[in-house]
Amino acid sequence: MTLTRTRPADGLAWVTGASSGIGRELALQLARSGWRVAVTARRLEELQLLAKQAADEGHVILPFVGDVTDRAGMARLIEEIESQAPIALAVLNVGTFFPDDGAWFGDAFRKTFDVNLGGTLNGLEPLVPKMIARGRGQVAIMASVAGYAGLPRSIAYSSSKSALIVMAQAMRFMLEPRGVGVQVICPGFVETPLTDKNDFPMPFLIKVEDAARRICEGLVSDRFEIAFPRRMVWLLKAINLLPYRAYFWLVGRGTGQA
Ligand SMILES: NC(=O)c1ccc[n+]([C@@H]2O[C@H](COP(=O)([O-])OP(=O)(O)OC[C@H]3O[C@@H](n4cnc5c(N)ncnc54)[C@H](OP(=O)(O)O)[C@@H]3O)[C@@H](O)[C@H]2O)c1
């Protein structure tokens, strides 16, 4: 199957969730590598600061405020961005995490799905048909290694990220032949405001600059999955192949949840 990878000459890069963490750093690194980058989040001031930082370095970042859970709003936002130039590369990065603390099927659970899964869908729905019509585009969906398997205190997060991984796999069959590349991003733990609030050990934690660099490298590669750090990725992939009795024992022991 031919792999579609876009270049700055094809149009804009669009990064959602770019007011902090991985999205912010990724937008900066893409801009430094020659992309004009449209960025989206709810906090305008943060996006404006990012745009100014890029402009001071001689690069272009264009802020567009939006809430990914607003389906109609996201469709309007994409029209607004595309009035500047077509979106060639979309990194649907927005995501949220609430540790499960007993009330796991309450509001936090639904919000996780609304943001992680619904928010990604609200970006794809209006954009992908445009890319198909142009016969060119590239979409990268932010999942997580937490989506490889059900992990303790992560019922909503693991299952929402798992759904995104499977969605990207299924999308690839339909979109690659139409000229639209599909990739999934599965980071391990990265130092960001999202993980700052975690009160549990985070093995193989990496810096946000390192994570964004690995994503940038992955976006121009022929890999479907951009996953890192390797030790975390292979550990979780291997554990997930075990029979369930061994899986539950090992993960429970390893996380102190047995
Ligand atoms: N950090 C990690 O260890 C790690 C590991 C694997 C995967 N990930 C994934 O990487 C992605 C980014 O995470 P991060 O660690 O960089 O988190 P972060 O620093 O909390 O950034 C989340 C971003 O999403 C935006 N956002 C949240 N809800 C939104 C909404 N409803 N509409 C629009 N924007 C919204 C936030 O901006 P506003 O608040 O301004 O809207 C912010 O820019 C997430 O999908 C996360 O699951 C992170």
PDB file of C-alpha atoms and ligand atoms in Angstrom:
ATOM      1  CA  MET A   1       0.000   0.000   0.000  1.00  0.00           C
ATOM      2  CA  THR A   2       1.401   3.469  -0.936  1.00  0.00           C
ATOM      3  CA  LEU A   3       1.943   5.724   2.069  1.00  0.00           C
ATOM      4  CA  THR A   4       0.855   9.343   1.831  1.00  0.00           C
ATOM      5  CA  ARG A   5       3.057  11.879   3.589  1.00  0.00           C
ATOM      6  CA  THR A   6       2.442  15.592   3.129  1.00  0.00           C
ATOM      7  CA  ARG A   7       4.916  18.486   2.960  1.00  0.00           C
ATOM      8  CA  PRO A   8       4.706  22.173   3.920  1.00  0.00           C
ATOM      9  CA  ALA A   9       4.132  23.019   0.230  1.00  0.00           C
ATOM     10  CA  ASP A  10       0.813  21.081   0.395  1.00  0.00           C
ATOM     11  CA  GLY A  11      -0.841  23.492   2.839  1.00  0.00           C
ATOM     12  CA  LEU A  12      -1.184  24.026   6.581  1.00  0.00           C
ATOM     13  CA  ALA A  13      -0.444  21.706   9.467  1.00  0.00           C
ATOM     14  CA  TRP A  14      -3.207  21.740  12.099  1.00  0.00           C
ATOM     15  CA  VAL A  15      -2.535  20.722  15.709  1.00  0.00           C
ATOM     16  CA  THR A  16      -5.367  20.488  18.237  1.00  0.00           C
ATOM     17  CA  GLY A  17      -4.680  20.881  21.943  1.00  0.00           C
ATOM     18  CA  ALA A  18      -1.743  23.183  21.283  1.00  0.00           C
ATOM     19  CA  SER A  19      -2.091  25.552  24.255  1.00  0.00           C
ATOM     20  CA  SER A  20       0.071  23.296  26.458  1.00  0.00           C
ATOM     21  CA  GLY A  21       2.047  20.082  26.678  1.00  0.00           C
ATOM     22  CA  ILE A  22       2.786  17.884  23.670  1.00  0.00           C
ATOM     23  CA  GLY A  23       0.572  19.828  21.237  1.00  0.00           C
ATOM     24  CA  ARG A  24       2.265  23.137  22.029  1.00  0.00           C
ATOM     25  CA  GLU A  25       5.780  21.763  21.593  1.00  0.00           C
ATOM     26  CA  LEU A  26       4.808  19.813  18.487  1.00  0.00           C
ATOM     27  CA  ALA A  27       3.313  22.935  16.866  1.00  0.00           C
ATOM     28  CA  LEU A  28       6.571  24.810  17.540  1.00  0.00           C
ATOM     29  CA  GLN A  29       8.753  22.041  16.132  1.00  0.00           C
ATOM     30  CA  LEU A  30       6.558  21.702  13.018  1.00  0.00           C
ATOM     31  CA  ALA A  31       6.749  25.473  12.494  1.00  0.00           C
ATOM     32  CA  ARG A  32      10.537  25.325  12.870  1.00  0.00           C
ATOM     33  CA  SER A  33      10.647  22.617  10.213  1.00  0.00           C
ATOM     34  CA  GLY A  34       8.897  24.885   7.696  1.00  0.00           C
ATOM     35  CA  TRP A  35       5.167  24.264   8.240  1.00  0.00           C
ATOM     36  CA  ARG A  36       2.656  27.088   8.673  1.00  0.00           C
ATOM     37  CA  VAL A  37       0.760  25.700  11.659  1.00  0.00           C
ATOM     38  CA  ALA A  38      -2.863  26.345  12.632  1.00  0.00           C
ATOM     39  CA  VAL A  39      -3.389  25.642  16.341  1.00  0.00           C
ATOM     40  CA  THR A  40      -6.556  25.049  18.321  1.00  0.00           C
ATOM     41  CA  ALA A  41      -7.492  24.942  22.004  1.00  0.00           C
ATOM     42  CA  ARG A  42      -9.953  26.744  24.294  1.00  0.00           C
ATOM     43  CA  ARG A  43      -7.436  29.183  25.862  1.00  0.00           C
ATOM     44  CA  LEU A  44      -6.836  31.985  23.361  1.00  0.00           C
ATOM     45  CA  GLU A  45      -4.167  33.742  25.450  1.00  0.00           C
ATOM     46  CA  GLU A  46      -1.970  30.643  25.509  1.00  0.00           C
ATOM     47  CA  LEU A  47      -2.344  30.201  21.745  1.00  0.00           C
ATOM     48  CA  GLN A  48      -1.449  33.859  21.180  1.00  0.00           C
ATOM     49  CA  LEU A  49       1.681  33.479  23.321  1.00  0.00           C
ATOM     50  CA  LEU A  50       2.652  30.461  21.235  1.00  0.00           C
ATOM     51  CA  ALA A  51       2.047  32.371  17.988  1.00  0.00           C
ATOM     52  CA  LYS A  52       4.219  35.216  19.282  1.00  0.00           C
ATOM     53  CA  GLN A  53       7.019  32.862  20.286  1.00  0.00           C
ATOM     54  CA  ALA A  54       6.978  31.370  16.770  1.00  0.00           C
ATOM     55  CA  ALA A  55       6.841  34.813  15.131  1.00  0.00           C
ATOM     56  CA  ASP A  56       9.839  35.970  17.218  1.00  0.00           C
ATOM     57  CA  GLU A  57      11.744  33.005  15.761  1.00  0.00           C
ATOM     58  CA  GLY A  58      10.577  33.880  12.226  1.00  0.00           C
ATOM     59  CA  HIS A  59       7.954  31.113  11.959  1.00  0.00           C
ATOM     60  CA  VAL A  60       4.175  31.099  11.452  1.00  0.00           C
ATOM     61  CA  ILE A  61       1.635  29.768  13.951  1.00  0.00           C
ATOM     62  CA  LEU A  62      -2.012  30.811  13.508  1.00  0.00           C
ATOM     63  CA  PRO A  63      -4.312  30.571  16.564  1.00  0.00           C
ATOM     64  CA  PHE A  64      -7.947  29.374  16.200  1.00  0.00           C
ATOM     65  CA  VAL A  65      -9.968  29.027  19.404  1.00  0.00           C
ATOM     66  CA  GLY A  66     -12.279  26.044  19.625  1.00  0.00           C
ATOM     67  CA  ASP A  67     -13.704  23.374  21.883  1.00  0.00           C
ATOM     68  CA  VAL A  68     -13.346  19.936  20.299  1.00  0.00           C
ATOM     69  CA  THR A  69     -16.531  18.707  21.977  1.00  0.00           C
ATOM     70  CA  ASP A  70     -18.576  21.278  19.984  1.00  0.00           C
ATOM     71  CA  ARG A  71     -19.413  19.384  16.780  1.00  0.00           C
ATOM     72  CA  ALA A  72     -20.878  22.310  14.825  1.00  0.00           C
ATOM     73  CA  GLY A  73     -18.202  24.657  16.152  1.00  0.00           C
ATOM     74  CA  MET A  74     -15.428  22.366  14.910  1.00  0.00           C
ATOM     75  CA  ALA A  75     -16.976  22.174  11.432  1.00  0.00           C
ATOM     76  CA  ARG A  76     -17.075  26.015  11.327  1.00  0.00           C
ATOM     77  CA  LEU A  77     -13.516  26.194  12.632  1.00  0.00           C
ATOM     78  CA  ILE A  78     -12.203  23.981   9.847  1.00  0.00           C
ATOM     79  CA  GLU A  79     -13.917  26.207   7.261  1.00  0.00           C
ATOM     80  CA  GLU A  80     -12.271  29.207   8.932  1.00  0.00           C
ATOM     81  CA  ILE A  81      -8.806  27.604   8.892  1.00  0.00           C
ATOM     82  CA  GLU A  82      -9.218  26.426   5.306  1.00  0.00           C
ATOM     83  CA  SER A  83     -10.176  29.941   4.195  1.00  0.00           C
ATOM     84  CA  GLN A  84      -6.419  30.614   4.700  1.00  0.00           C
ATOM     85  CA  ALA A  85      -5.101  27.434   3.032  1.00  0.00           C
ATOM     86  CA  PRO A  86      -6.012  23.733   2.874  1.00  0.00           C
ATOM     87  CA  ILE A  87      -5.115  21.611   5.873  1.00  0.00           C
ATOM     88  CA  ALA A  88      -2.551  19.106   4.572  1.00  0.00           C
ATOM     89  CA  LEU A  89      -1.488  17.568   7.892  1.00  0.00           C
ATOM     90  CA  ALA A  90      -3.806  17.225  10.895  1.00  0.00           C
ATOM     91  CA  VAL A  91      -2.573  16.089  14.300  1.00  0.00           C
ATOM     92  CA  LEU A  92      -5.657  15.421  16.418  1.00  0.00           C
ATOM     93  CA  ASN A  93      -3.885  15.669  19.720  1.00  0.00           C
ATOM     94  CA  VAL A  94      -6.485  16.822  22.271  1.00  0.00           C
ATOM     95  CA  GLY A  95      -7.009  14.447  25.145  1.00  0.00           C
ATOM     96  CA  THR A  96      -7.774  14.421  28.827  1.00  0.00           C
ATOM     97  CA  PHE A  97      -7.257  12.083  31.762  1.00  0.00           C
ATOM     98  CA  PHE A  98      -8.938  11.753  35.145  1.00  0.00           C
ATOM     99  CA  PRO A  99      -7.616   8.951  37.378  1.00  0.00           C
ATOM    100  CA  ASP A 100     -10.479   6.589  38.284  1.00  0.00           C
ATOM    101  CA  ASP A 101     -11.134   7.160  41.953  1.00  0.00           C
ATOM    102  CA  GLY A 102     -14.230   5.128  42.632  1.00  0.00           C
ATOM    103  CA  ALA A 103     -16.848   7.099  40.677  1.00  0.00           C
ATOM    104  CA  TRP A 104     -15.623   5.620  37.408  1.00  0.00           C
ATOM    105  CA  PHE A 105     -18.868   5.640  35.449  1.00  0.00           C
ATOM    106  CA  GLY A 106     -19.762   9.213  36.404  1.00  0.00           C
ATOM    107  CA  ASP A 107     -19.172  12.573  34.711  1.00  0.00           C
ATOM    108  CA  ALA A 108     -15.390  12.135  34.457  1.00  0.00           C
ATOM    109  CA  PHE A 109     -15.855   8.920  32.489  1.00  0.00           C
ATOM    110  CA  ARG A 110     -18.240  10.544  29.992  1.00  0.00           C
ATOM    111  CA  LYS A 111     -16.074  13.658  29.709  1.00  0.00           C
ATOM    112  CA  THR A 112     -13.038  11.490  28.886  1.00  0.00           C
ATOM    113  CA  PHE A 113     -14.940   9.843  26.042  1.00  0.00           C
ATOM    114  CA  ASP A 114     -16.465  13.160  24.861  1.00  0.00           C
ATOM    115  CA  VAL A 115     -13.035  14.810  24.634  1.00  0.00           C
ATOM    116  CA  ASN A 116     -10.766  11.915  23.595  1.00  0.00           C
ATOM    117  CA  LEU A 117     -13.040  10.065  21.200  1.00  0.00           C
ATOM    118  CA  GLY A 118     -15.826  12.548  20.376  1.00  0.00           C
ATOM    119  CA  GLY A 119     -13.346  15.424  20.106  1.00  0.00           C
ATOM    120  CA  THR A 120     -11.203  13.497  17.631  1.00  0.00           C
ATOM    121  CA  LEU A 121     -14.270  12.513  15.615  1.00  0.00           C
ATOM    122  CA  ASN A 122     -15.450  16.145  15.535  1.00  0.00           C
ATOM    123  CA  GLY A 123     -12.164  17.070  13.871  1.00  0.00           C
ATOM    124  CA  LEU A 124     -12.132  14.157  11.430  1.00  0.00           C
ATOM    125  CA  GLU A 125     -15.757  14.377  10.301  1.00  0.00           C
ATOM    126  CA  PRO A 126     -15.567  17.742   8.509  1.00  0.00           C
ATOM    127  CA  LEU A 127     -11.926  17.449   7.452  1.00  0.00           C
ATOM    128  CA  VAL A 128     -11.462  13.976   5.980  1.00  0.00           C
ATOM    129  CA  PRO A 129     -14.022  14.424   3.138  1.00  0.00           C
ATOM    130  CA  LYS A 130     -12.125  17.560   2.080  1.00  0.00           C
ATOM    131  CA  MET A 131      -8.840  15.643   2.051  1.00  0.00           C
ATOM    132  CA  ILE A 132     -10.444  12.802   0.059  1.00  0.00           C
ATOM    133  CA  ALA A 133     -11.844  15.315  -2.453  1.00  0.00           C
ATOM    134  CA  ARG A 134      -8.336  16.783  -2.861  1.00  0.00           C
ATOM    135  CA  GLY A 135      -6.833  13.270  -3.082  1.00  0.00           C
ATOM    136  CA  ARG A 136      -4.175  14.342  -0.604  1.00  0.00           C
ATOM    137  CA  GLY A 137      -3.817  14.674   3.154  1.00  0.00           C
ATOM    138  CA  GLN A 138      -2.317  13.199   6.300  1.00  0.00           C
ATOM    139  CA  VAL A 139      -4.026  12.571   9.615  1.00  0.00           C
ATOM    140  CA  ALA A 140      -2.314  11.577  12.869  1.00  0.00           C
ATOM    141  CA  ILE A 141      -4.450  10.550  15.841  1.00  0.00           C
ATOM    142  CA  MET A 142      -3.101  10.923  19.366  1.00  0.00           C
ATOM    143  CA  ALA A 143      -3.701   7.748  21.350  1.00  0.00           C
ATOM    144  CA  SER A 144      -1.410   6.378  24.073  1.00  0.00           C
ATOM    145  CA  VAL A 145       0.353   3.187  25.141  1.00  0.00           C
ATOM    146  CA  ALA A 146      -2.425   3.133  27.760  1.00  0.00           C
ATOM    147  CA  GLY A 147      -4.682   2.100  24.872  1.00  0.00           C
ATOM    148  CA  TYR A 148      -2.848  -1.210  24.388  1.00  0.00           C
ATOM    149  CA  ALA A 149      -4.605  -2.823  27.352  1.00  0.00           C
ATOM    150  CA  GLY A 150      -6.920  -2.096  30.270  1.00  0.00           C
ATOM    151  CA  LEU A 151      -4.815  -0.557  33.034  1.00  0.00           C
ATOM    152  CA  PRO A 152      -5.704   0.038  36.693  1.00  0.00           C
ATOM    153  CA  ARG A 153      -7.243   3.465  37.551  1.00  0.00           C
ATOM    154  CA  SER A 154      -7.600   4.098  33.834  1.00  0.00           C
ATOM    155  CA  ILE A 155     -10.919   2.555  32.797  1.00  0.00           C
ATOM    156  CA  ALA A 156     -12.100   5.551  30.750  1.00  0.00           C
ATOM    157  CA  TYR A 157      -8.684   6.709  29.530  1.00  0.00           C
ATOM    158  CA  SER A 158      -7.408   3.257  28.451  1.00  0.00           C
ATOM    159  CA  SER A 159     -10.644   2.340  26.705  1.00  0.00           C
ATOM    160  CA  SER A 160     -10.975   5.713  24.926  1.00  0.00           C
ATOM    161  CA  LYS A 161      -7.368   5.482  23.673  1.00  0.00           C
ATOM    162  CA  SER A 162      -7.864   1.851  22.667  1.00  0.00           C
ATOM    163  CA  ALA A 163     -10.866   2.926  20.585  1.00  0.00           C
ATOM    164  CA  LEU A 164      -8.708   5.579  18.886  1.00  0.00           C
ATOM    165  CA  ILE A 165      -5.992   3.035  17.999  1.00  0.00           C
ATOM    166  CA  VAL A 166      -8.538   0.663  16.460  1.00  0.00           C
ATOM    167  CA  MET A 167     -10.284   3.566  14.693  1.00  0.00           C
ATOM    168  CA  ALA A 168      -6.971   4.636  13.103  1.00  0.00           C
ATOM    169  CA  GLN A 169      -6.227   1.051  12.002  1.00  0.00           C
ATOM    170  CA  ALA A 170      -9.639   0.749  10.359  1.00  0.00           C
ATOM    171  CA  MET A 171      -9.435   4.241   8.798  1.00  0.00           C
ATOM    172  CA  ARG A 172      -6.103   3.432   7.194  1.00  0.00           C
ATOM    173  CA  PHE A 173      -7.654   0.773   4.950  1.00  0.00           C
ATOM    174  CA  MET A 174     -10.233   3.239   3.640  1.00  0.00           C
ATOM    175  CA  LEU A 175      -8.158   6.395   3.400  1.00  0.00           C
ATOM    176  CA  GLU A 176      -4.679   5.416   2.185  1.00  0.00           C
ATOM    177  CA  PRO A 177      -5.992   4.288  -1.242  1.00  0.00           C
ATOM    178  CA  ARG A 178      -7.687   7.717  -1.512  1.00  0.00           C
ATOM    179  CA  GLY A 179      -4.440   9.594  -0.945  1.00  0.00           C
ATOM    180  CA  VAL A 180      -4.945  10.330   2.777  1.00  0.00           C
ATOM    181  CA  GLY A 181      -2.260   8.978   5.107  1.00  0.00           C
ATOM    182  CA  VAL A 182      -3.324   7.783   8.552  1.00  0.00           C
ATOM    183  CA  GLN A 183      -1.065   7.337  11.585  1.00  0.00           C
ATOM    184  CA  VAL A 184      -1.574   6.729  15.270  1.00  0.00           C
ATOM    185  CA  ILE A 185       0.643   8.220  17.996  1.00  0.00           C
ATOM    186  CA  CYS A 186       1.192   6.163  21.162  1.00  0.00           C
ATOM    187  CA  PRO A 187       3.458   7.888  23.684  1.00  0.00           C
ATOM    188  CA  GLY A 188       4.371   6.514  27.087  1.00  0.00           C
ATOM    189  CA  PHE A 189       4.626   8.990  29.972  1.00  0.00           C
ATOM    190  CA  VAL A 190       5.583  12.553  28.941  1.00  0.00           C
ATOM    191  CA  GLU A 191       6.192  15.469  31.327  1.00  0.00           C
ATOM    192  CA  THR A 192       3.215  17.816  30.728  1.00  0.00           C
ATOM    193  CA  PRO A 193       0.480  19.547  32.783  1.00  0.00           C
ATOM    194  CA  LEU A 194      -1.598  16.368  32.221  1.00  0.00           C
ATOM    195  CA  THR A 195       0.901  14.114  34.008  1.00  0.00           C
ATOM    196  CA  ASP A 196       1.986  16.732  36.577  1.00  0.00           C
ATOM    197  CA  LYS A 197      -1.120  15.817  38.588  1.00  0.00           C
ATOM    198  CA  ASN A 198      -0.346  12.062  38.659  1.00  0.00           C
ATOM    199  CA  ASP A 199       0.366  10.692  42.140  1.00  0.00           C
ATOM    200  CA  PHE A 200       1.720   7.325  40.947  1.00  0.00           C
ATOM    201  CA  PRO A 201       5.152   6.306  39.596  1.00  0.00           C
ATOM    202  CA  MET A 202       5.579   7.028  35.867  1.00  0.00           C
ATOM    203  CA  PRO A 203       8.248   4.675  34.450  1.00  0.00           C
ATOM    204  CA  PHE A 204      10.415   5.883  31.544  1.00  0.00           C
ATOM    205  CA  LEU A 205       8.997   9.455  31.811  1.00  0.00           C
ATOM    206  CA  ILE A 206      10.378  11.646  28.988  1.00  0.00           C
ATOM    207  CA  LYS A 207      10.587  15.405  28.357  1.00  0.00           C
ATOM    208  CA  VAL A 208       7.988  17.061  26.177  1.00  0.00           C
ATOM    209  CA  GLU A 209      10.643  18.332  23.714  1.00  0.00           C
ATOM    210  CA  ASP A 210      11.827  14.757  23.230  1.00  0.00           C
ATOM    211  CA  ALA A 211       8.258  13.518  22.662  1.00  0.00           C
ATOM    212  CA  ALA A 212       7.555  16.236  20.062  1.00  0.00           C
ATOM    213  CA  ARG A 213      10.828  15.475  18.259  1.00  0.00           C
ATOM    214  CA  ARG A 214       9.929  11.787  18.040  1.00  0.00           C
ATOM    215  CA  ILE A 215       6.466  12.666  16.711  1.00  0.00           C
ATOM    216  CA  CYS A 216       7.944  15.008  14.055  1.00  0.00           C
ATOM    217  CA  GLU A 217      10.294  12.212  12.946  1.00  0.00           C
ATOM    218  CA  GLY A 218       7.408   9.744  12.854  1.00  0.00           C
ATOM    219  CA  LEU A 219       5.207  12.040  10.768  1.00  0.00           C
ATOM    220  CA  VAL A 220       7.702  11.964   7.879  1.00  0.00           C
ATOM    221  CA  SER A 221       8.414   8.236   8.240  1.00  0.00           C
ATOM    222  CA  ASP A 222       6.576   5.328   6.625  1.00  0.00           C
ATOM    223  CA  ARG A 223       5.474   4.019  10.040  1.00  0.00           C
ATOM    224  CA  PHE A 224       1.756   3.671  10.817  1.00  0.00           C
ATOM    225  CA  GLU A 225       2.388   3.799  14.546  1.00  0.00           C
ATOM    226  CA  ILE A 226       4.543   6.474  16.174  1.00  0.00           C
ATOM    227  CA  ALA A 227       5.192   4.893  19.564  1.00  0.00           C
ATOM    228  CA  PHE A 228       7.814   5.674  22.218  1.00  0.00           C
ATOM    229  CA  PRO A 229       9.772   5.194  24.398  1.00  0.00           C
ATOM    230  CA  ARG A 230      10.538   1.718  23.062  1.00  0.00           C
ATOM    231  CA  ARG A 231      11.030   0.059  26.459  1.00  0.00           C
ATOM    232  CA  MET A 232       7.543   1.130  27.581  1.00  0.00           C
ATOM    233  CA  VAL A 233       5.966   0.204  24.239  1.00  0.00           C
ATOM    234  CA  TRP A 234       7.406  -3.316  24.064  1.00  0.00           C
ATOM    235  CA  LEU A 235       6.803  -3.978  27.742  1.00  0.00           C
ATOM    236  CA  LEU A 236       3.085  -3.199  27.396  1.00  0.00           C
ATOM    237  CA  LYS A 237       2.751  -4.952  24.036  1.00  0.00           C
ATOM    238  CA  ALA A 238       4.404  -8.090  25.448  1.00  0.00           C
ATOM    239  CA  ILE A 239       2.306  -8.089  28.635  1.00  0.00           C
ATOM    240  CA  ASN A 240      -0.823  -7.795  26.521  1.00  0.00           C
ATOM    241  CA  LEU A 241       0.030 -11.051  24.718  1.00  0.00           C
ATOM    242  CA  LEU A 242      -0.017 -13.042  27.977  1.00  0.00           C
ATOM    243  CA  PRO A 243      -2.951 -15.265  28.951  1.00  0.00           C
ATOM    244  CA  TYR A 244      -5.411 -13.207  31.067  1.00  0.00           C
ATOM    245  CA  ARG A 245      -4.555 -14.971  34.342  1.00  0.00           C
ATOM    246  CA  ALA A 246      -0.886 -13.969  33.953  1.00  0.00           C
ATOM    247  CA  TYR A 247      -1.815 -10.506  32.603  1.00  0.00           C
ATOM    248  CA  PHE A 248      -4.014  -9.583  35.578  1.00  0.00           C
ATOM    249  CA  TRP A 249      -1.501 -10.973  38.068  1.00  0.00           C
ATOM    250  CA  LEU A 250       1.469  -9.153  36.541  1.00  0.00           C
ATOM    251  CA  VAL A 251      -0.200  -5.786  35.918  1.00  0.00           C
ATOM    252  CA  GLY A 252      -1.897  -5.881  39.321  1.00  0.00           C
ATOM    253  CA  ARG A 253       1.393  -6.632  41.089  1.00  0.00           C
ATOM    254  CA  GLY A 254       3.367  -4.156  38.975  1.00  0.00           C
ATOM    255  CA  THR A 255       1.001  -1.278  39.727  1.00  0.00           C
ATOM    256  CA  GLY A 256       0.232  -2.139  43.339  1.00  0.00           C
ATOM    257  CA  GLN A 257      -3.430  -2.756  42.451  1.00  0.00           C
ATOM    258  CA  ALA A 258      -3.495  -6.551  43.039  1.00  0.00           C
TER     259      ALA A 258
HETATM  260  N1  LIG B   1       1.473  13.429  28.791  1.00  0.00           N
HETATM  261  C1  LIG B   1       1.498  12.112  28.613  1.00  0.00           C
HETATM  262  O1  LIG B   1       2.181  11.352  29.344  1.00  0.00           O
HETATM  263  C2  LIG B   1       0.737  11.486  27.484  1.00  0.00           C
HETATM  264  C3  LIG B   1       1.005  10.143  27.167  1.00  0.00           C
HETATM  265  C4  LIG B   1       0.306   9.551  26.124  1.00  0.00           C
HETATM  266  C5  LIG B   1      -0.630  10.273  25.426  1.00  0.00           C
HETATM  267  N2  LIG B   1      -0.869  11.574  25.767  1.00  0.00           N
HETATM  268  C6  LIG B   1      -1.884  12.280  25.006  1.00  0.00           C
HETATM  269  O2  LIG B   1      -1.304  13.428  24.430  1.00  0.00           O
HETATM  270  C7  LIG B   1      -2.306  14.442  24.247  1.00  0.00           C
HETATM  271  C8  LIG B   1      -1.822  15.746  24.831  1.00  0.00           C
HETATM  272  O3  LIG B   1      -1.613  15.544  26.216  1.00  0.00           O
HETATM  273  P1  LIG B   1      -0.708  16.480  27.110  1.00  0.00           P
HETATM  274  O4  LIG B   1      -0.036  15.598  28.078  1.00  0.00           O
HETATM  275  O5  LIG B   1       0.074  17.402  26.268  1.00  0.00           O
HETATM  276  O6  LIG B   1      -1.841  17.260  27.907  1.00  0.00           O
HETATM  277  P2  LIG B   1      -2.098  18.808  28.265  1.00  0.00           P
HETATM  278  O7  LIG B   1      -0.822  19.517  28.496  1.00  0.00           O
HETATM  279  O8  LIG B   1      -3.132  18.770  29.335  1.00  0.00           O
HETATM  280  O9  LIG B   1      -2.727  19.375  26.914  1.00  0.00           O
HETATM  281  C9  LIG B   1      -4.041  19.104  26.545  1.00  0.00           C
HETATM  282  C10 LIG B   1      -4.411  20.090  25.479  1.00  0.00           C
HETATM  283  O10 LIG B   1      -5.752  19.796  25.048  1.00  0.00           O
HETATM  284  C11 LIG B   1      -6.507  20.989  25.086  1.00  0.00           C
HETATM  285  N3  LIG B   1      -7.893  20.650  25.350  1.00  0.00           N
HETATM  286  C12 LIG B   1      -8.382  19.937  26.396  1.00  0.00           C
HETATM  287  N4  LIG B   1      -9.723  19.840  26.294  1.00  0.00           N
HETATM  288  C13 LIG B   1     -10.074  20.502  25.154  1.00  0.00           C
HETATM  289  C14 LIG B   1     -11.295  20.763  24.512  1.00  0.00           C
HETATM  290  N5  LIG B   1     -12.461  20.311  25.012  1.00  0.00           N
HETATM  291  N6  LIG B   1     -11.293  21.472  23.351  1.00  0.00           N
HETATM  292  C15 LIG B   1     -10.126  21.937  22.828  1.00  0.00           C
HETATM  293  N7  LIG B   1      -8.929  21.725  23.400  1.00  0.00           N
HETATM  294  C16 LIG B   1      -8.908  21.018  24.551  1.00  0.00           C
HETATM  295  C17 LIG B   1      -5.882  21.831  26.178  1.00  0.00           C
HETATM  296  O11 LIG B   1      -6.097  23.207  25.931  1.00  0.00           O
HETATM  297  P3  LIG B   1      -7.235  24.133  26.569  1.00  0.00           P
HETATM  298  O12 LIG B   1      -7.358  23.755  28.010  1.00  0.00           O
HETATM  299  O13 LIG B   1      -6.710  25.510  26.327  1.00  0.00           O
HETATM  300  O14 LIG B   1      -8.463  23.847  25.761  1.00  0.00           O
HETATM  301  C18 LIG B   1      -4.410  21.524  25.952  1.00  0.00           C
HETATM  302  O15 LIG B   1      -3.897  22.346  24.935  1.00  0.00           O
HETATM  303  C19 LIG B   1      -3.568  13.877  24.913  1.00  0.00           C
HETATM  304  O16 LIG B   1      -4.395  13.271  23.938  1.00  0.00           O
HETATM  305  C20 LIG B   1      -3.032  12.813  25.851  1.00  0.00           C
HETATM  306  O17 LIG B   1      -3.978  11.815  26.131  1.00  0.00           O
HETATM  307  C21 LIG B   1      -0.213  12.198  26.763  1.00  0.00           C
END
